PDB file of C-alpha atoms and ligand atoms in Angstrom:
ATOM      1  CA  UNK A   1     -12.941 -13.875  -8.645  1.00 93.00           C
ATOM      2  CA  UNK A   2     -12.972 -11.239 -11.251  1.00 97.00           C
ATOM      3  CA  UNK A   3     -11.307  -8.071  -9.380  1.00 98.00           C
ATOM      4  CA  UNK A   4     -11.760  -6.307 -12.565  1.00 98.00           C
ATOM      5  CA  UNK A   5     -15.775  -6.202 -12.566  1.00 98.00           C
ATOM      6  CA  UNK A   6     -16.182  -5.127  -8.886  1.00 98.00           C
ATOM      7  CA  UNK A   7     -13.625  -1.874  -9.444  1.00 98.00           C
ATOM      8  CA  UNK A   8     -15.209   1.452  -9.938  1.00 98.00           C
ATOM      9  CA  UNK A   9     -13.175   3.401 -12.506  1.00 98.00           C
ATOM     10  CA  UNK A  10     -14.200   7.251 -12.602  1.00 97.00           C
ATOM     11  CA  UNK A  11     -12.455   8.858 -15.586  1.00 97.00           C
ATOM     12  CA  UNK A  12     -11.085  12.550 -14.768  1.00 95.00           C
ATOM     13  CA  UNK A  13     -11.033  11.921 -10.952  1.00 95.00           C
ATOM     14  CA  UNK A  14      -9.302  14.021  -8.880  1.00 93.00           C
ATOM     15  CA  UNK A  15      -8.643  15.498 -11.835  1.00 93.00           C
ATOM     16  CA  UNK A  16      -8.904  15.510 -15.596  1.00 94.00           C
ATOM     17  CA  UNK A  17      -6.751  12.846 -17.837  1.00 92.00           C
ATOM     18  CA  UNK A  18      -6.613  10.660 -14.615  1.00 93.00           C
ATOM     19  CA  UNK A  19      -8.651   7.542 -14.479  1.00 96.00           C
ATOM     20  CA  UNK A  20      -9.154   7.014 -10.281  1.00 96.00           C
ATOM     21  CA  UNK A  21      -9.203   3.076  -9.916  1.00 98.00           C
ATOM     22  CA  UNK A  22     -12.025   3.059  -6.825  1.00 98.00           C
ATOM     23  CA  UNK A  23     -11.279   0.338  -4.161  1.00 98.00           C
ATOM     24  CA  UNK A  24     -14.075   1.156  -1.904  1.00 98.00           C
ATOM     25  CA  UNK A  25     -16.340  -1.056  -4.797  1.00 98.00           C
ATOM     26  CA  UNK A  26     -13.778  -3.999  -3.112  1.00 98.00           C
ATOM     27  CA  UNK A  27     -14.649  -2.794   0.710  1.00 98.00           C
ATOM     28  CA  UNK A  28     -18.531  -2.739  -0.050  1.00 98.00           C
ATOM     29  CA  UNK A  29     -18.834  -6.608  -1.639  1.00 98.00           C
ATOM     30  CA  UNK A  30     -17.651  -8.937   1.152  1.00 98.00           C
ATOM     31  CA  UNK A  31     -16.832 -11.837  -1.455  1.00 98.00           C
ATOM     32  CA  UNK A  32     -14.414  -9.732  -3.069  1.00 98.00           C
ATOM     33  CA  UNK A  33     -13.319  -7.442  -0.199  1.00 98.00           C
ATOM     34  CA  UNK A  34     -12.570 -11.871   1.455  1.00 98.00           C
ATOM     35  CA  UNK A  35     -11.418 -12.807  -1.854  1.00 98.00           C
ATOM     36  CA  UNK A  36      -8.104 -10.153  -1.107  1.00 99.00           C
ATOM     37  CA  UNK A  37      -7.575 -10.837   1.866  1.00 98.00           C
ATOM     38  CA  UNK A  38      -7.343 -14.615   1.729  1.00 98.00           C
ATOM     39  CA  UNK A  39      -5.315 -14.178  -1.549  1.00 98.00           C
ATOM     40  CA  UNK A  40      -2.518 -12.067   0.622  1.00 98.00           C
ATOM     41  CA  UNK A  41      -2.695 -15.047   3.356  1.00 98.00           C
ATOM     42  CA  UNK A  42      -1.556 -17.393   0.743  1.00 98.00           C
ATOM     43  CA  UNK A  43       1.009 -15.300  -1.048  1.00 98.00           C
ATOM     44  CA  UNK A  44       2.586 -14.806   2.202  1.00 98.00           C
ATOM     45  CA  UNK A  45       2.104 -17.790   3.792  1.00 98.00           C
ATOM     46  CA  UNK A  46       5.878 -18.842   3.201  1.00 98.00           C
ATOM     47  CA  UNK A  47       7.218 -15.675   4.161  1.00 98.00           C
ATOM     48  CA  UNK A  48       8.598 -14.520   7.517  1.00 98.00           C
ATOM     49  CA  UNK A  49       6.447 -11.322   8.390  1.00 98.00           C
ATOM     50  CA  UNK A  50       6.701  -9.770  12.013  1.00 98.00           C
ATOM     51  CA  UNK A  51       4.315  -6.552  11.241  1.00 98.00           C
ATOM     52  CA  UNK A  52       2.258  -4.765   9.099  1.00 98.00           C
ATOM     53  CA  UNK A  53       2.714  -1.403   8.036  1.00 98.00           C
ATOM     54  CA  UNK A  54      -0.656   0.477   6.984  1.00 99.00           C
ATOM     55  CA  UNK A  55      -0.769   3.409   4.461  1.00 98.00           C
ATOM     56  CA  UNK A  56      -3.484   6.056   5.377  1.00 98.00           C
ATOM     57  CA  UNK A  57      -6.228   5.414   4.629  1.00 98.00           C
ATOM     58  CA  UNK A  58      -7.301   2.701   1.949  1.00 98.00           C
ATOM     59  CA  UNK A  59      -4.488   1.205   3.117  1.00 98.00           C
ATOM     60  CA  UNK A  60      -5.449   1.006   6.678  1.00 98.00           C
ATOM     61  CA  UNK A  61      -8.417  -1.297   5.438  1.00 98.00           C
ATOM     62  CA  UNK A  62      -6.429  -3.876   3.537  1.00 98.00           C
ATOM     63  CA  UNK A  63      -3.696  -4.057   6.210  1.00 99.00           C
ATOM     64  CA  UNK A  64      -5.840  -4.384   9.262  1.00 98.00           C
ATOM     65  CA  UNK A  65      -7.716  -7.657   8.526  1.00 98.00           C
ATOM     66  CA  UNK A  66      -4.584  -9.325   7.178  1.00 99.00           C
ATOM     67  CA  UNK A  67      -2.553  -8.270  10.070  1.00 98.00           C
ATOM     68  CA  UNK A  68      -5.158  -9.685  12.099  1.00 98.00           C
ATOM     69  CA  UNK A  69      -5.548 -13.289  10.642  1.00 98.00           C
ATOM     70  CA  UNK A  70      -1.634 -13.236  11.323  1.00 98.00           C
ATOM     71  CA  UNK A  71      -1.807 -12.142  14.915  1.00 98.00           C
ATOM     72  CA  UNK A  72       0.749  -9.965  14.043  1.00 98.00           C
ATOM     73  CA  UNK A  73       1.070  -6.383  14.417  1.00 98.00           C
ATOM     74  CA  UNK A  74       0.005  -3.255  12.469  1.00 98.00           C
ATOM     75  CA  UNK A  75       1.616  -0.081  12.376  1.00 98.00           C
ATOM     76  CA  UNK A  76       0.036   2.725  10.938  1.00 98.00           C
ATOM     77  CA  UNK A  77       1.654   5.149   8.010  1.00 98.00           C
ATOM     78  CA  UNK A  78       0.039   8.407   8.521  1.00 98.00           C
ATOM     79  CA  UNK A  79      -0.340  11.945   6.525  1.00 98.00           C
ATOM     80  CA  UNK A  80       2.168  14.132   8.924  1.00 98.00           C
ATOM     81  CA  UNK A  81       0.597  15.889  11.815  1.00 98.00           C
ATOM     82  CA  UNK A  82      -1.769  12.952  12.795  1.00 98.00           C
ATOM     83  CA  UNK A  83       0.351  10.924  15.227  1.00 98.00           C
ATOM     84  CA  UNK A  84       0.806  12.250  18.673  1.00 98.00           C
ATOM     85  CA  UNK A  85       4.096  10.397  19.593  1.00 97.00           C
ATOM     86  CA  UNK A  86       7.728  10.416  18.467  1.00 98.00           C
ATOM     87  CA  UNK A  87       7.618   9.929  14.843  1.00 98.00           C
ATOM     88  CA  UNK A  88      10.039   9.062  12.378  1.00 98.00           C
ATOM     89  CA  UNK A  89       9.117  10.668   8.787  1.00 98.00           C
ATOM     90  CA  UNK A  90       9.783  10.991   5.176  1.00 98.00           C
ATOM     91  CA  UNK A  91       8.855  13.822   2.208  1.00 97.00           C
ATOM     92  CA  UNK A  92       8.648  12.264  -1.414  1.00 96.00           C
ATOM     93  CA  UNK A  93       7.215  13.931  -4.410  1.00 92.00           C
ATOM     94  CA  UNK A  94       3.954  13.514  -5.904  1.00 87.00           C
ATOM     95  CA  UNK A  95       3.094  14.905  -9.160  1.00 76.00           C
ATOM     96  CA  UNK A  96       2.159  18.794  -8.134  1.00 77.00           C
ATOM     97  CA  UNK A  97       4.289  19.202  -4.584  1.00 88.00           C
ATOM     98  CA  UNK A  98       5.238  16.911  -2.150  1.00 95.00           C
ATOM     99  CA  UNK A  99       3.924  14.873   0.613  1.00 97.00           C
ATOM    100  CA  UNK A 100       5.084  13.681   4.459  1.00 98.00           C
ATOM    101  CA  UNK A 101       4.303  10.499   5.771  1.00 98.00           C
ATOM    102  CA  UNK A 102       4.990   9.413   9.357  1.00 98.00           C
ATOM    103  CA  UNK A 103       4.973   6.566  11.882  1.00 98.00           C
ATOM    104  CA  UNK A 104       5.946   6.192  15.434  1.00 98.00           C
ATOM    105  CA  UNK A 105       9.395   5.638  16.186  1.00 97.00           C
ATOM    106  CA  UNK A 106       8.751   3.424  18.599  1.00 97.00           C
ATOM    107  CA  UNK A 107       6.705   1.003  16.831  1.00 96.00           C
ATOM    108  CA  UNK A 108       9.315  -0.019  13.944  1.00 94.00           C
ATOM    109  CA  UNK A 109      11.327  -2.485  16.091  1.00 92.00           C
ATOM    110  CA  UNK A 110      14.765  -2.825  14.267  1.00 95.00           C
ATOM    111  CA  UNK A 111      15.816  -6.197  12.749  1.00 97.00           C
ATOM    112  CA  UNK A 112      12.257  -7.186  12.163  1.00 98.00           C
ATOM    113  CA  UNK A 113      10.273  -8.037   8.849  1.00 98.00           C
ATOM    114  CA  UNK A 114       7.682  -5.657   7.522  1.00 98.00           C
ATOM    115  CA  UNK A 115       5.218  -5.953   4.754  1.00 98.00           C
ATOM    116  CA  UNK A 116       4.183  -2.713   3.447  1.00 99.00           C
ATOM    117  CA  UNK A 117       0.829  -2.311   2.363  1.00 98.00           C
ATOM    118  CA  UNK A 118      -1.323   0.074   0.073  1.00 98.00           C
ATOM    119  CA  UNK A 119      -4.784  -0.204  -2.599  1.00 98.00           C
ATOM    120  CA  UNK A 120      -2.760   0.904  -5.458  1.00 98.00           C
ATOM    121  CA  UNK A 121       0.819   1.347  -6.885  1.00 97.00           C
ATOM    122  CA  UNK A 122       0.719   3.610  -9.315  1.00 96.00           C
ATOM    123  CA  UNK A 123       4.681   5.688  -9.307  1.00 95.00           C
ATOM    124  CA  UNK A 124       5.626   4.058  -6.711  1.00 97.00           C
ATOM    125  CA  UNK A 125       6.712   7.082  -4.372  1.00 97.00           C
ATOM    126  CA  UNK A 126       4.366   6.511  -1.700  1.00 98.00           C
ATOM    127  CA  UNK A 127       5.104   2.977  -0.790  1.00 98.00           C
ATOM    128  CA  UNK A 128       9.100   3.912  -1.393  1.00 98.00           C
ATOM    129  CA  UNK A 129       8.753   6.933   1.442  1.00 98.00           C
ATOM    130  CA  UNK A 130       7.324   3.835   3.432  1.00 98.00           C
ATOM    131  CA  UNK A 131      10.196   1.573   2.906  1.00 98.00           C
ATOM    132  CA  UNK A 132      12.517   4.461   3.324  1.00 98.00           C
ATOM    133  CA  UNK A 133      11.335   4.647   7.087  1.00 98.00           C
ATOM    134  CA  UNK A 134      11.797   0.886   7.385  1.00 98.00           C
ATOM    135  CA  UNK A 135      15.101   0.769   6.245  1.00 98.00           C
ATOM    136  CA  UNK A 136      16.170   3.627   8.297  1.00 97.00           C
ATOM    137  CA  UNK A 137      15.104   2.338  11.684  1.00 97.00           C
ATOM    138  CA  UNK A 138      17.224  -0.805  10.642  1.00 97.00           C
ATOM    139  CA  UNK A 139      14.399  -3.208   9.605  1.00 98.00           C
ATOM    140  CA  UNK A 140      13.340  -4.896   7.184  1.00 98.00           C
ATOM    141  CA  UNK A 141      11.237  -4.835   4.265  1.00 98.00           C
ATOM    142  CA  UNK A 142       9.688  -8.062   3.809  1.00 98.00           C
ATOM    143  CA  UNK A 143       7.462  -7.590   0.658  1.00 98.00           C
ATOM    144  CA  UNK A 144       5.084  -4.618  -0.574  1.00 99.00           C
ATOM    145  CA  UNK A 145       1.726  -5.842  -1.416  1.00 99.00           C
ATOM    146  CA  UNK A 146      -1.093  -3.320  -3.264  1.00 98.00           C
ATOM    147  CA  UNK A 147      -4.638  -4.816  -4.649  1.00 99.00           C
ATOM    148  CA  UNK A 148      -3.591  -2.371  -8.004  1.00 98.00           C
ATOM    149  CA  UNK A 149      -0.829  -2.101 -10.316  1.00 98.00           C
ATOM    150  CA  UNK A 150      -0.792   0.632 -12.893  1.00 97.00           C
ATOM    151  CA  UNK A 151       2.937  -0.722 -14.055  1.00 98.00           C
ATOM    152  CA  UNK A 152       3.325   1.857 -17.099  1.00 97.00           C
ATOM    153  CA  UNK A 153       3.878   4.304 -14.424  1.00 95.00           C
ATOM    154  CA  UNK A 154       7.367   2.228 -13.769  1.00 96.00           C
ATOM    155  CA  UNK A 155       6.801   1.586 -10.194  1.00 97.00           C
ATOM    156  CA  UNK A 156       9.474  -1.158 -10.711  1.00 98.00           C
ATOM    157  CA  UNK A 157      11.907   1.420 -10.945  1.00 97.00           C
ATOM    158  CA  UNK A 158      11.728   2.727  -7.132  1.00 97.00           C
ATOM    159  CA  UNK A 159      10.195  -0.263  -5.548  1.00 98.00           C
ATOM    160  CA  UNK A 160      10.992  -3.240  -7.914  1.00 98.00           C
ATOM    161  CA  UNK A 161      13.445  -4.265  -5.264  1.00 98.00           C
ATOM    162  CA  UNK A 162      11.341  -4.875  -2.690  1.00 98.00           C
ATOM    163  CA  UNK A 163       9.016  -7.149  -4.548  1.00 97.00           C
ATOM    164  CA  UNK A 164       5.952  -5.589  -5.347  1.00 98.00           C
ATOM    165  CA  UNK A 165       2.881  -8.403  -5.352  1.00 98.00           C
ATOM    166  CA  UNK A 166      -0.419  -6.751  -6.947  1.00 98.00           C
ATOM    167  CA  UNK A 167      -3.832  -8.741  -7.541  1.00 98.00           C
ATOM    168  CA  UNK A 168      -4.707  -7.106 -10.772  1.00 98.00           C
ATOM    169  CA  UNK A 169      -2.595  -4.532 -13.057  1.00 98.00           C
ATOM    170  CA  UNK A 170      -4.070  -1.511 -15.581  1.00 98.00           C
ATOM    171  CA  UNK A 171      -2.428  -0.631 -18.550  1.00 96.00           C
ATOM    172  CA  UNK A 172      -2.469   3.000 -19.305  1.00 86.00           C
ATOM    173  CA  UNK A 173      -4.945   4.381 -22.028  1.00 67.00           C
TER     174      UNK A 173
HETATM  175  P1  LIG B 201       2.080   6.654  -5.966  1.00 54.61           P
HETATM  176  O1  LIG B 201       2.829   7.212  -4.794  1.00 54.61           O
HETATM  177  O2  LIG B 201       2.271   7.445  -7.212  1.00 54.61           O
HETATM  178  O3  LIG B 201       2.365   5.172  -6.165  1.00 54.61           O
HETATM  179  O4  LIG B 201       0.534   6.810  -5.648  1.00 54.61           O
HETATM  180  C1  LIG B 201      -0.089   5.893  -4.834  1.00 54.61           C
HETATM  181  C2  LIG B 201      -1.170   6.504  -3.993  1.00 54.61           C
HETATM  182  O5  LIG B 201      -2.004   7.399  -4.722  1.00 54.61           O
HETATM  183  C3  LIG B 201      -2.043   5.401  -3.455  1.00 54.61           C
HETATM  184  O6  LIG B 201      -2.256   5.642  -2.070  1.00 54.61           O
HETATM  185  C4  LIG B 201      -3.327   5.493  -4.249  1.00 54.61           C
HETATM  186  O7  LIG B 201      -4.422   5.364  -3.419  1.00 54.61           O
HETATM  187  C5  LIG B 201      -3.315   6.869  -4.919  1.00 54.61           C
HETATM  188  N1  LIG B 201      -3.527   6.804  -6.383  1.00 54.61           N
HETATM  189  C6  LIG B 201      -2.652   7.196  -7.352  1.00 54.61           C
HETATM  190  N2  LIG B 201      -3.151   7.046  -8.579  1.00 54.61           N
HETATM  191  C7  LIG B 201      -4.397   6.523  -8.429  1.00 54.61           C
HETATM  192  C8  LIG B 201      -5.429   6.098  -9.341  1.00 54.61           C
HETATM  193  N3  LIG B 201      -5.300   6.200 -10.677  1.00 54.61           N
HETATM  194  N4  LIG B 201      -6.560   5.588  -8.806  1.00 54.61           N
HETATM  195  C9  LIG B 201      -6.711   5.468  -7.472  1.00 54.61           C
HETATM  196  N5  LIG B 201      -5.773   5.854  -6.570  1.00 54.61           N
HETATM  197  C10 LIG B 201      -4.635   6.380  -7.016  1.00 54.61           C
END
């Protein structure tokens, strides 16, 4: 399966000089949208994972039907203000201001093994905020896994220890 011809790229979306690597063009071809899915069963299938932890919202789509093949669960990263519970939460940068994610307290059992997921890695920051959370309820990171890499954006350099797995990587223009 050639990722690379099912991905819409817009140039200058959200704005101009970035080039938005679409995943929806995954969600919408159910051969492809399989092709993921059964390629994260067998990356994983040798490690121990006890939950999934979704990033709003294209990564709420990839983590859901993986967490379900598992019969594990999945825990939901959310933009701040959208959980009702007792949340746990962490700020990070992004390129103009910063951002909050959150996730119920409750839900991150301590000790356990969590892969993180996302549709794209491009700094890095996002899916570091995540493992932040992780490692400050005392679990575990057990592996970050993203359909996209854009690696000249050194992602490696916040996340590289947790083990980043991507499907298919960009290089920058
Ligand atoms: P970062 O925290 O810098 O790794 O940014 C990752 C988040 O921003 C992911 O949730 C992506 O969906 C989104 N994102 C960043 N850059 C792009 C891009 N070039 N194309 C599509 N999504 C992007």
């Amino acid at each position: 399966m050639d990722l690379d011809k099912v991905i819409r790229k817009v140039p200058d979306f959200p704005k101009k000089g970035i080039l938005f690597y679409d995943v929806t063009s995954i969600f919408i071809n159910a051969k492809a949208f399989k092709h993921v899915i059964d390629s994260m069963v067998e990356i994983y299938k040798d490690t121990k994972i006890d939950g999934v932890i979704a990033i709003e919202s294209r990564g709420f789509v990839v983590g859901a039907p993986f967490a379900l093949k598992k019969s594990i669960p999945l825990v939901l990263a959310r933009k701040k203000g959208k959980l009702p519970g007792d949340t746990i939460e962490h700020s990070y940068s992004l390129e103009y201001g910063e951002a909050t994610l959150e996730i119920h307290k409750a839900d991150l059992t301590p000790g356990k093994k969590w892969l993180i997921v996302d549709d794209l890695i491009a700094t890095g920051g996002t899916l570091e905020a995540v493992a932040r959370m992780v490692e400050r309820q005392k679990a575990e990171v057990a592996g970050i896994f993203s359909i996209i890499g854009l690696p000249f954006l050194k992602y490696e350099d916040k996340i590289g220890r947790y083990k980043p797995v991507t499907l298919i990587n960009y290089k920058g223009e």
